mmCIF file of C-alpha atoms in Angstrom:
data_model
loop_
_atom_site.group_PDB
_atom_site.id
_atom_site.type_symbol
_atom_site.label_atom_id
_atom_site.label_comp_id
_atom_site.label_asym_id
_atom_site.label_seq_id
_atom_site.Cartn_x
_atom_site.Cartn_y
_atom_site.Cartn_z
ATOM 1 C CA UNK A 10 0.000 0.000 0.000
ATOM 2 C CA UNK A 11 2.975 2.259 0.274
ATOM 3 C CA UNK A 12 3.582 4.699 -2.586
ATOM 4 C CA UNK A 13 6.846 5.791 -4.108
ATOM 5 C CA UNK A 14 7.638 9.371 -4.996
ATOM 6 C CA UNK A 15 9.201 10.367 -8.306
ATOM 7 C CA UNK A 16 12.674 11.867 -8.612
ATOM 8 C CA UNK A 17 12.968 14.906 -10.882
ATOM 9 C CA UNK A 18 16.295 16.033 -12.277
ATOM 10 C CA UNK A 19 17.043 19.698 -11.736
ATOM 11 C CA UNK A 20 18.106 21.559 -14.893
ATOM 12 C CA UNK A 21 21.448 23.458 -14.791
ATOM 13 C CA UNK A 22 21.003 27.026 -13.595
ATOM 14 C CA UNK A 23 21.819 29.868 -16.010
ATOM 15 C CA UNK A 24 25.307 31.325 -15.506
ATOM 16 C CA UNK A 25 23.935 34.733 -14.498
ATOM 17 C CA UNK A 26 21.843 33.273 -11.688
ATOM 18 C CA UNK A 27 24.690 31.037 -10.522
ATOM 19 C CA UNK A 28 27.078 33.989 -10.416
ATOM 20 C CA UNK A 29 24.552 36.066 -8.487
ATOM 21 C CA UNK A 30 24.173 33.254 -5.963
ATOM 22 C CA UNK A 31 27.925 33.033 -5.451
ATOM 23 C CA UNK A 32 28.178 36.807 -5.035
ATOM 24 C CA UNK A 33 25.383 36.876 -2.470
ATOM 25 C CA UNK A 34 27.059 33.990 -0.671
ATOM 26 C CA UNK A 35 30.312 35.961 -0.413
ATOM 27 C CA UNK A 36 28.479 38.995 0.962
ATOM 28 C CA UNK A 37 26.697 36.832 3.521
ATOM 29 C CA UNK A 38 29.990 35.305 4.591
ATOM 30 C CA UNK A 39 31.384 38.773 5.348
ATOM 31 C CA UNK A 40 28.449 39.500 7.651
ATOM 32 C CA UNK A 41 28.968 38.182 11.154
ATOM 33 C CA UNK A 42 26.559 35.346 11.919
ATOM 34 C CA UNK A 43 24.297 35.949 14.919
ATOM 35 C CA UNK A 44 25.393 34.203 18.068
ATOM 36 C CA UNK A 45 23.547 30.949 18.751
ATOM 37 C CA UNK A 46 21.442 31.089 21.882
ATOM 38 C CA UNK A 47 22.693 28.850 24.634
ATOM 39 C CA UNK A 48 20.261 26.121 25.523
ATOM 40 C CA UNK A 49 19.045 26.449 29.114
ATOM 41 C CA UNK A 50 18.662 23.113 30.987
ATOM 42 C CA UNK A 51 15.174 22.242 32.197
ATOM 43 C CA UNK A 52 14.448 22.624 35.870
ATOM 44 C CA UNK A 53 12.945 19.773 37.882
ATOM 45 C CA UNK A 54 9.578 21.553 37.915
ATOM 46 C CA UNK A 55 9.682 21.960 34.142
ATOM 47 C CA UNK A 56 10.524 18.288 33.679
ATOM 48 C CA UNK A 57 7.569 17.250 35.826
ATOM 49 C CA UNK A 58 5.241 19.680 34.050
ATOM 50 C CA UNK A 59 6.333 18.351 30.643
ATOM 51 C CA UNK A 60 4.831 14.916 31.395
ATOM 52 C CA UNK A 61 1.114 15.888 31.311
ATOM 53 C CA UNK A 62 1.816 18.277 28.423
ATOM 54 C CA UNK A 63 3.371 15.485 26.364
ATOM 55 C CA UNK A 64 0.574 13.090 27.330
ATOM 56 C CA UNK A 65 -1.952 15.626 26.080
ATOM 57 C CA UNK A 66 -0.015 15.980 22.827
ATOM 58 C CA UNK A 67 -0.070 12.193 22.350
ATOM 59 C CA UNK A 68 -3.800 12.138 23.053
ATOM 60 C CA UNK A 69 -4.371 14.748 20.338
ATOM 61 C CA UNK A 70 -2.318 12.803 17.822
ATOM 62 C CA UNK A 71 -4.180 9.577 18.680
ATOM 63 C CA UNK A 72 -7.435 11.440 18.100
ATOM 64 C CA UNK A 73 -6.209 12.499 14.668
ATOM 65 C CA UNK A 74 -5.158 8.909 13.955
ATOM 66 C CA UNK A 75 -8.589 7.651 14.972
ATOM 67 C CA UNK A 76 -10.281 10.084 12.549
ATOM 68 C CA UNK A 77 -8.177 8.906 9.590
ATOM 69 C CA UNK A 78 -8.605 5.244 10.576
ATOM 70 C CA UNK A 79 -12.388 5.620 10.582
ATOM 71 C CA UNK A 80 -12.190 7.091 7.055
ATOM 72 C CA UNK A 81 -10.086 4.163 5.831
ATOM 73 C CA UNK A 82 -12.369 1.566 7.428
ATOM 74 C CA UNK A 83 -15.378 3.220 5.820
ATOM 75 C CA UNK A 84 -13.703 3.154 2.391
ATOM 76 C CA UNK A 85 -12.526 -0.411 2.865
ATOM 77 C CA UNK A 86 -15.989 -1.555 3.939
ATOM 78 C CA UNK A 87 -17.503 0.068 0.844
ATOM 79 C CA UNK A 88 -14.932 -1.649 -1.372
ATOM 80 C CA UNK A 89 -15.512 -5.066 0.198
ATOM 81 C CA UNK A 90 -19.278 -4.784 -0.250
ATOM 82 C CA UNK A 91 -18.754 -4.065 -3.939
ATOM 83 C CA UNK A 92 -16.511 -7.098 -4.327
ATOM 84 C CA UNK A 93 -19.019 -9.304 -2.482
ATOM 85 C CA UNK A 94 -21.896 -8.101 -4.677
ATOM 86 C CA UNK A 95 -20.008 -8.773 -7.907
ATOM 87 C CA UNK A 96 -18.743 -12.202 -6.848
ATOM 88 C CA UNK A 97 -22.192 -13.297 -5.667
ATOM 89 C CA UNK A 98 -23.794 -11.979 -8.861
ATOM 90 C CA UNK A 99 -21.337 -13.816 -11.121
ATOM 91 C CA UNK A 100 -21.681 -17.000 -9.064
ATOM 92 C CA UNK A 101 -25.425 -17.012 -9.791
ATOM 93 C CA UNK A 102 -25.039 -16.887 -13.599
ATOM 94 C CA UNK A 103 -24.058 -19.299 -16.358
ATOM 95 C CA UNK A 104 -23.731 -19.316 -20.124
ATOM 96 C CA UNK A 105 -26.540 -20.015 -22.529
ATOM 97 C CA UNK A 106 -26.474 -21.193 -26.117
ATOM 98 C CA UNK A 107 -26.386 -17.559 -27.241
ATOM 99 C CA UNK A 108 -23.709 -16.328 -24.786
ATOM 100 C CA UNK A 109 -21.569 -19.431 -25.510
ATOM 101 C CA UNK A 110 -18.438 -18.869 -23.310
ATOM 102 C CA UNK A 111 -18.754 -15.192 -22.406
ATOM 103 C CA UNK A 112 -20.028 -15.634 -18.827
ATOM 104 C CA UNK A 113 -17.343 -18.228 -18.111
ATOM 105 C CA UNK A 114 -14.668 -15.902 -19.475
ATOM 106 C CA UNK A 115 -15.955 -13.056 -17.280
ATOM 107 C CA UNK A 116 -15.793 -15.343 -14.242
ATOM 108 C CA UNK A 117 -12.240 -16.403 -15.052
ATOM 109 C CA UNK A 118 -11.156 -12.774 -15.456
ATOM 110 C CA UNK A 119 -12.732 -11.970 -12.077
ATOM 111 C CA UNK A 120 -10.927 -14.935 -10.486
ATOM 112 C CA UNK A 121 -7.600 -13.729 -11.878
ATOM 113 C CA UNK A 122 -8.286 -10.288 -10.397
ATOM 114 C CA UNK A 123 -9.041 -11.782 -6.985
ATOM 115 C CA UNK A 124 -5.841 -13.856 -7.067
ATOM 116 C CA UNK A 125 -3.830 -10.754 -7.997
ATOM 117 C CA UNK A 126 -5.440 -8.869 -5.108
ATOM 118 C CA UNK A 127 -4.543 -11.686 -2.689
ATOM 119 C CA UNK A 128 -0.913 -11.610 -3.848
ATOM 120 C CA UNK A 129 -0.744 -7.845 -3.275
ATOM 121 C CA UNK A 130 -2.054 -8.365 0.254
ATOM 122 C CA UNK A 131 0.620 -11.030 0.823
ATOM 123 C CA UNK A 132 3.316 -8.583 -0.332
ATOM 124 C CA UNK A 133 1.956 -6.001 2.098
ATOM 125 C CA UNK A 134 2.015 -8.616 4.853
ATOM 126 C CA UNK A 135 5.713 -9.318 4.236
ATOM 127 C CA UNK A 136 6.369 -5.583 4.562
ATOM 128 C CA UNK A 137 4.513 -5.447 7.881
ATOM 129 C CA UNK A 138 6.395 -8.475 9.247
ATOM 130 C CA UNK A 139 9.693 -6.783 8.366
ATOM 131 C CA UNK A 140 8.530 -3.798 10.427
ATOM 132 C CA UNK A 141 7.797 -6.077 13.401
ATOM 133 C CA UNK A 142 11.258 -7.644 13.104
ATOM 134 C CA UNK A 143 12.999 -4.303 13.661
ATOM 135 C CA UNK A 144 14.628 -3.758 17.034
ATOM 136 C CA UNK A 145 13.221 -0.235 17.031
ATOM 137 C CA UNK A 146 9.992 -0.243 14.978
ATOM 138 C CA UNK A 147 8.909 3.125 13.609
ATOM 139 C CA UNK A 148 5.249 2.330 14.408
ATOM 140 C CA UNK A 149 3.571 1.023 17.570
ATOM 141 C CA UNK A 150 3.775 -2.778 17.548
ATOM 142 C CA UNK A 151 0.122 -3.398 18.412
ATOM 143 C CA UNK A 152 -1.048 -1.269 15.471
ATOM 144 C CA UNK A 153 1.160 -3.115 12.972
ATOM 145 C CA UNK A 154 -0.055 -6.446 14.358
ATOM 146 C CA UNK A 155 -3.618 -5.228 13.786
ATOM 147 C CA UNK A 156 -2.758 -4.524 10.141
ATOM 148 C CA UNK A 157 -1.319 -8.028 9.761
ATOM 149 C CA UNK A 158 -4.581 -9.539 11.022
ATOM 150 C CA UNK A 159 -6.640 -7.473 8.567
ATOM 151 C CA UNK A 160 -4.378 -8.486 5.676
ATOM 152 C CA UNK A 161 -4.594 -12.173 6.656
ATOM 153 C CA UNK A 162 -8.394 -11.963 6.727
ATOM 154 C CA UNK A 163 -8.434 -10.334 3.283
ATOM 155 C CA UNK A 164 -6.227 -13.020 1.741
ATOM 156 C CA UNK A 165 -8.435 -15.821 3.061
ATOM 157 C CA UNK A 166 -11.553 -14.002 1.902
ATOM 158 C CA UNK A 167 -10.161 -13.650 -1.632
ATOM 159 C CA UNK A 168 -9.355 -17.375 -1.749
ATOM 160 C CA UNK A 169 -12.919 -18.233 -0.657
ATOM 161 C CA UNK A 170 -14.313 -15.887 -3.330
ATOM 162 C CA UNK A 171 -12.213 -17.594 -6.004
ATOM 163 C CA UNK A 172 -13.514 -20.985 -4.852
ATOM 164 C CA UNK A 173 -17.101 -19.721 -4.869
ATOM 165 C CA UNK A 174 -16.752 -18.628 -8.501
ATOM 166 C CA UNK A 175 -14.976 -21.854 -9.400
ATOM 167 C CA UNK A 176 -17.801 -23.972 -8.037
ATOM 168 C CA UNK A 177 -20.358 -21.946 -10.013
ATOM 169 C CA UNK A 178 -19.147 -23.215 -13.402
ATOM 170 C CA UNK A 179 -21.574 -25.553 -15.185
ATOM 171 C CA UNK A 180 -20.690 -29.226 -14.934
ATOM 172 C CA UNK A 181 -20.862 -31.837 -17.671
ATOM 173 C CA UNK A 182 -24.352 -33.285 -18.238
ATOM 174 C CA UNK A 183 -25.823 -36.140 -20.235
ATOM 175 C CA UNK A 184 -27.178 -34.439 -23.323
ATOM 176 C CA UNK A 185 -28.292 -36.090 -26.584
ATOM 177 C CA UNK A 186 -25.935 -35.139 -29.379
ATOM 178 C CA UNK A 187 -28.465 -35.217 -32.197
ATOM 179 C CA UNK A 188 -31.918 -33.818 -32.645
ATOM 180 C CA UNK A 189 -34.363 -35.200 -35.157
ATOM 181 C CA UNK A 190 -36.250 -32.678 -37.192
ATOM 182 C CA UNK A 191 -38.668 -35.368 -38.344
ATOM 183 C CA UNK A 192 -38.885 -37.186 -41.615
ATOM 184 C CA UNK A 193 -36.079 -37.642 -44.091
ATOM 185 C CA UNK A 194 -35.324 -38.095 -47.724
ATOM 186 C CA UNK A 195 -33.810 -40.480 -50.253
ATOM 187 C CA UNK A 196 -30.450 -39.504 -51.605
ATOM 188 C CA UNK A 197 -29.252 -39.850 -55.159
ATOM 189 C CA UNK A 198 -27.729 -43.180 -54.297
ATOM 190 C CA UNK A 199 -31.070 -44.503 -53.177
ATOM 191 C CA UNK A 200 -30.252 -44.477 -49.431
ATOM 192 C CA UNK A 201 -32.464 -42.897 -46.748
ATOM 193 C CA UNK A 202 -31.084 -39.768 -45.026
ATOM 194 C CA UNK A 203 -32.622 -38.606 -41.767
ATOM 195 C CA UNK A 204 -32.926 -34.956 -40.704
ATOM 196 C CA UNK A 205 -30.826 -35.488 -37.544
ATOM 197 C CA UNK A 206 -28.412 -32.672 -36.648
ATOM 198 C CA UNK A 207 -26.059 -31.871 -33.779
ATOM 199 C CA UNK A 208 -28.079 -30.068 -31.090
ATOM 200 C CA UNK A 209 -27.074 -26.627 -29.820
ATOM 201 C CA UNK A 210 -27.623 -27.863 -26.290
ATOM 202 C CA UNK A 211 -24.975 -30.540 -26.832
ATOM 203 C CA UNK A 212 -22.570 -27.948 -28.272
ATOM 204 C CA UNK A 213 -23.103 -25.695 -25.237
ATOM 205 C CA UNK A 214 -22.589 -28.620 -22.878
ATOM 206 C CA UNK A 215 -19.221 -29.233 -24.554
ATOM 207 C CA UNK A 216 -18.271 -25.575 -24.131
ATOM 208 C CA UNK A 217 -19.262 -25.694 -20.459
ATOM 209 C CA UNK A 218 -17.244 -28.877 -19.994
ATOM 210 C CA UNK A 219 -14.166 -27.322 -21.604
ATOM 211 C CA UNK A 220 -14.294 -24.090 -19.562
ATOM 212 C CA UNK A 221 -15.009 -25.940 -16.328
ATOM 213 C CA UNK A 222 -12.033 -28.271 -16.795
ATOM 214 C CA UNK A 223 -9.731 -25.357 -17.622
ATOM 215 C CA UNK A 224 -10.583 -23.349 -14.519
ATOM 216 C CA UNK A 225 -10.742 -26.355 -12.192
ATOM 217 C CA UNK A 226 -7.275 -27.506 -13.245
ATOM 218 C CA UNK A 227 -5.923 -23.995 -12.577
ATOM 219 C CA UNK A 228 -7.612 -23.659 -9.161
ATOM 220 C CA UNK A 229 -6.593 -27.161 -8.049
ATOM 221 C CA UNK A 230 -2.973 -26.473 -9.031
ATOM 222 C CA UNK A 231 -3.062 -23.156 -7.137
ATOM 223 C CA UNK A 232 -4.374 -24.832 -3.970
ATOM 224 C CA UNK A 233 -1.709 -27.540 -4.151
ATOM 225 C CA UNK A 234 0.994 -24.915 -4.712
ATOM 226 C CA UNK A 235 -0.263 -22.947 -1.718
ATOM 227 C CA UNK A 236 -0.128 -26.078 0.468
ATOM 228 C CA UNK A 237 3.460 -26.737 -0.587
ATOM 229 C CA UNK A 238 4.411 -23.116 0.089
ATOM 230 C CA UNK A 239 2.926 -22.997 3.587
ATOM 231 C CA UNK A 240 4.440 -26.357 4.488
ATOM 232 C CA UNK A 241 7.825 -24.912 3.519
ATOM 233 C CA UNK A 242 7.201 -21.732 5.515
ATOM 234 C CA UNK A 243 6.101 -23.682 8.594
ATOM 235 C CA UNK A 244 9.181 -25.929 8.386
ATOM 236 C CA UNK A 245 11.431 -22.888 7.994
ATOM 237 C CA UNK A 246 10.054 -21.324 11.158
ATOM 238 C CA UNK A 247 10.428 -24.627 12.995
ATOM 239 C CA UNK A 248 14.132 -24.657 12.157
ATOM 240 C CA UNK A 249 14.611 -21.049 13.289
ATOM 241 C CA UNK A 250 12.891 -21.768 16.605
ATOM 242 C CA UNK A 251 15.514 -24.425 17.372
ATOM 243 C CA UNK A 252 18.172 -21.730 17.676
ATOM 244 C CA UNK A 253 19.028 -20.617 21.212
ATOM 245 C CA UNK A 254 20.579 -17.355 20.039
ATOM 246 C CA UNK A 255 17.398 -15.557 18.962
ATOM 247 C CA UNK A 256 15.863 -12.892 21.186
ATOM 248 C CA UNK A 257 12.685 -13.422 23.181
ATOM 249 C CA UNK A 258 10.858 -10.845 21.020
ATOM 250 C CA UNK A 259 11.868 -12.558 17.777
ATOM 251 C CA UNK A 260 10.942 -15.969 19.184
ATOM 252 C CA UNK A 261 7.493 -14.643 20.046
ATOM 253 C CA UNK A 262 7.066 -13.339 16.476
ATOM 254 C CA UNK A 263 8.223 -16.658 15.010
ATOM 255 C CA UNK A 264 5.747 -18.595 17.130
ATOM 256 C CA UNK A 265 2.969 -16.287 15.995
ATOM 257 C CA UNK A 266 3.975 -16.830 12.368
ATOM 258 C CA UNK A 267 4.154 -20.587 12.878
ATOM 259 C CA UNK A 268 0.602 -20.619 14.236
ATOM 260 C CA UNK A 269 -0.553 -18.542 11.241
ATOM 261 C CA UNK A 270 1.110 -20.858 8.706
ATOM 262 C CA UNK A 271 -0.423 -23.928 10.333
ATOM 263 C CA UNK A 272 -3.899 -22.343 10.318
ATOM 264 C CA UNK A 273 -3.635 -21.494 6.625
ATOM 265 C CA UNK A 274 -2.234 -24.949 5.847
ATOM 266 C CA UNK A 275 -5.150 -26.645 7.567
ATOM 267 C CA UNK A 276 -7.565 -24.362 5.723
ATOM 268 C CA UNK A 277 -6.000 -25.048 2.300
ATOM 269 C CA UNK A 278 -6.136 -28.818 2.827
ATOM 270 C CA UNK A 279 -9.828 -28.561 3.745
ATOM 271 C CA UNK A 280 -10.496 -26.355 0.705
ATOM 272 C CA UNK A 281 -8.747 -28.836 -1.593
ATOM 273 C CA UNK A 282 -10.737 -31.767 -0.171
ATOM 274 C CA UNK A 283 -14.027 -29.870 -0.644
ATOM 275 C CA UNK A 284 -12.983 -28.772 -4.115
ATOM 276 C CA UNK A 285 -12.723 -32.353 -5.362
ATOM 277 C CA UNK A 286 -16.472 -32.819 -4.806
ATOM 278 C CA UNK A 287 -18.357 -31.759 -7.928
ATOM 279 C CA UNK A 288 -21.952 -30.609 -7.689
ATOM 280 C CA UNK A 289 -24.224 -29.013 -10.262
ATOM 281 C CA UNK A 290 -24.533 -25.346 -9.184
ATOM 282 C CA UNK A 291 -27.812 -23.444 -8.964
ATOM 283 C CA UNK A 292 -27.222 -20.868 -11.689
ATOM 284 C CA UNK A 293 -29.291 -18.947 -14.199
ATOM 285 C CA UNK A 294 -28.467 -18.974 -17.908
ATOM 286 C CA UNK A 295 -28.353 -15.505 -19.466
ATOM 287 C CA UNK A 296 -28.376 -14.311 -23.056
ATOM 288 C CA UNK A 297 -25.469 -12.810 -24.950
ATOM 289 C CA UNK A 298 -26.870 -9.290 -24.503
ATOM 290 C CA UNK A 299 -27.255 -9.818 -20.750
ATOM 291 C CA UNK A 300 -23.698 -11.164 -20.589
ATOM 292 C CA UNK A 301 -22.429 -8.034 -22.353
ATOM 293 C CA UNK A 302 -24.269 -5.880 -19.795
ATOM 294 C CA UNK A 303 -22.638 -7.842 -16.962
ATOM 295 C CA UNK A 304 -19.224 -7.376 -18.583
ATOM 296 C CA UNK A 305 -19.708 -3.601 -18.893
ATOM 297 C CA UNK A 306 -20.878 -3.380 -15.284
ATOM 298 C CA UNK A 307 -17.776 -5.295 -14.195
ATOM 299 C CA UNK A 308 -15.513 -2.914 -16.141
ATOM 300 C CA UNK A 309 -17.161 0.069 -14.433
ATOM 301 C CA UNK A 310 -16.745 -1.596 -11.057
ATOM 302 C CA UNK A 311 -13.021 -2.181 -11.697
ATOM 303 C CA UNK A 312 -12.602 1.541 -12.419
ATOM 304 C CA UNK A 313 -14.405 2.334 -9.158
ATOM 305 C CA UNK A 314 -12.122 -0.102 -7.320
ATOM 306 C CA UNK A 315 -9.024 1.602 -8.684
ATOM 307 C CA UNK A 316 -10.293 4.972 -7.489
ATOM 308 C CA UNK A 317 -11.176 3.635 -4.025
ATOM 309 C CA UNK A 318 -7.849 1.810 -3.680
ATOM 310 C CA UNK A 319 -5.880 4.963 -4.555
ATOM 311 C CA UNK A 320 -7.788 6.856 -1.874
ATOM 312 C CA UNK A 321 -7.234 4.068 0.663
ATOM 313 C CA UNK A 322 -3.494 4.071 -0.078
ATOM 314 C CA UNK A 323 -3.361 7.827 0.415
ATOM 315 C CA UNK A 324 -5.198 7.597 3.732
ATOM 316 C CA UNK A 325 -3.072 4.658 4.871
ATOM 317 C CA UNK A 326 0.085 6.684 4.185
ATOM 318 C CA UNK A 327 -1.343 9.352 6.514
ATOM 319 C CA UNK A 328 -2.035 6.673 9.124
ATOM 320 C CA UNK A 329 1.559 5.429 8.976
ATOM 321 C CA UNK A 330 2.840 9.004 9.311
ATOM 322 C CA UNK A 331 0.659 9.605 12.385
ATOM 323 C CA UNK A 332 1.763 6.322 13.929
ATOM 324 C CA UNK A 333 5.395 7.262 13.528
ATOM 325 C CA UNK A 334 4.776 10.607 15.210
ATOM 326 C CA UNK A 335 3.004 8.854 18.078
ATOM 327 C CA UNK A 336 5.820 6.311 18.391
ATOM 328 C CA UNK A 337 8.407 9.093 18.745
ATOM 329 C CA UNK A 338 6.288 10.994 21.256
ATOM 330 C CA UNK A 339 5.632 7.881 23.350
ATOM 331 C CA UNK A 340 9.334 6.985 23.349
ATOM 332 C CA UNK A 341 10.092 10.516 24.517
ATOM 333 C CA UNK A 342 7.431 10.288 27.240
ATOM 334 C CA UNK A 343 8.787 6.944 28.428
ATOM 335 C CA UNK A 344 12.304 8.387 28.643
ATOM 336 C CA UNK A 345 11.131 11.423 30.611
ATOM 337 C CA UNK A 346 9.189 9.293 33.083
ATOM 338 C CA UNK A 347 12.183 6.998 33.527
ATOM 339 C CA UNK A 348 14.446 10.000 34.167
ATOM 340 C CA UNK A 349 12.180 11.162 37.007
ATOM 341 C CA UNK A 350 12.188 7.649 38.496
ATOM 342 C CA UNK A 351 15.983 7.552 38.280
ATOM 343 C CA UNK A 352 16.186 11.045 39.808
ATOM 344 C CA UNK A 353 14.064 10.029 42.771
ATOM 345 C CA UNK A 354 16.355 7.010 43.203
ATOM 346 C CA UNK A 355 19.431 9.244 43.129
ATOM 347 C CA UNK A 356 20.766 7.681 39.916
ATOM 348 C CA UNK A 357 20.787 10.947 37.941
ATOM 349 C CA UNK A 358 21.121 14.634 38.805
ATOM 350 C CA UNK A 359 20.163 17.961 37.310
ATOM 351 C CA UNK A 360 22.999 19.727 35.435
ATOM 352 C CA UNK A 361 22.846 22.506 38.024
ATOM 353 C CA UNK A 362 23.308 20.170 40.982
#
């Protein structure tokens, strides 16, 4: 979710302006710089008074953070409702003889989009874990952990949405290949030719069978790949936990990650077992024109998603900035409180003492 700024190359300054700058610099150098004010040490009373003042400052910043967080949650909730509506709508539809493969193709495009979204969430998760691994995180730990939980929930939701769409594809049915138009005729060779022809229903059943096999093979392979990946991740953490040289904080993080990997692994195995079962879905066949309308609506929705996601990224960047400010303020407050404790214990003195 983090954005990257662009670097712009500065053009060379005209000689006249450069010369003027150098001249002004020489004049400034000849002028005596004002004496820097000597910093006056804080008195004990001022140190004590700074505690509630700093606490109030932190409270104000947390209030600002809460306002931005509410905005992001509202935007995210709106986005998730849109995704749910589209997935549920697509899962209720199927191709007809006139739409041929269009509905199936729309579903597959939607599934690819959901998988891409899940991968982006996983990349964001890796970034958050790297933040938690720092000895001195720039954001409060509990807030970053909250982000990790949200990201994990989103990934699992996207996987379930992909599976929902996958299970909505039409399955192979027993359909008669030929239809008889009635009657027949004698050919030039004297033989009888019937009016049988390949039925459109049989052709559509073949299309459904082809599209269903294609997507099921892809989804099954993705589930198996995910199982292999999480088994590897879980084993990697297990090996790291055997080391006696890691810190208590890092060990705690590793154990949390191990529990997460095992949960996902168990979930993927269940999803794969359920996926093997094939049932005829309850879907409604739509015409080619209706399929085109669905496709246009999906394109509009994707544009809306892009707009919402850009806004969410912008707001999240503000959240991270506020968190970093709070982290610095809270570290400062902790240090000031500790100084007063040490002073009372006679461990430190005022500069004037």
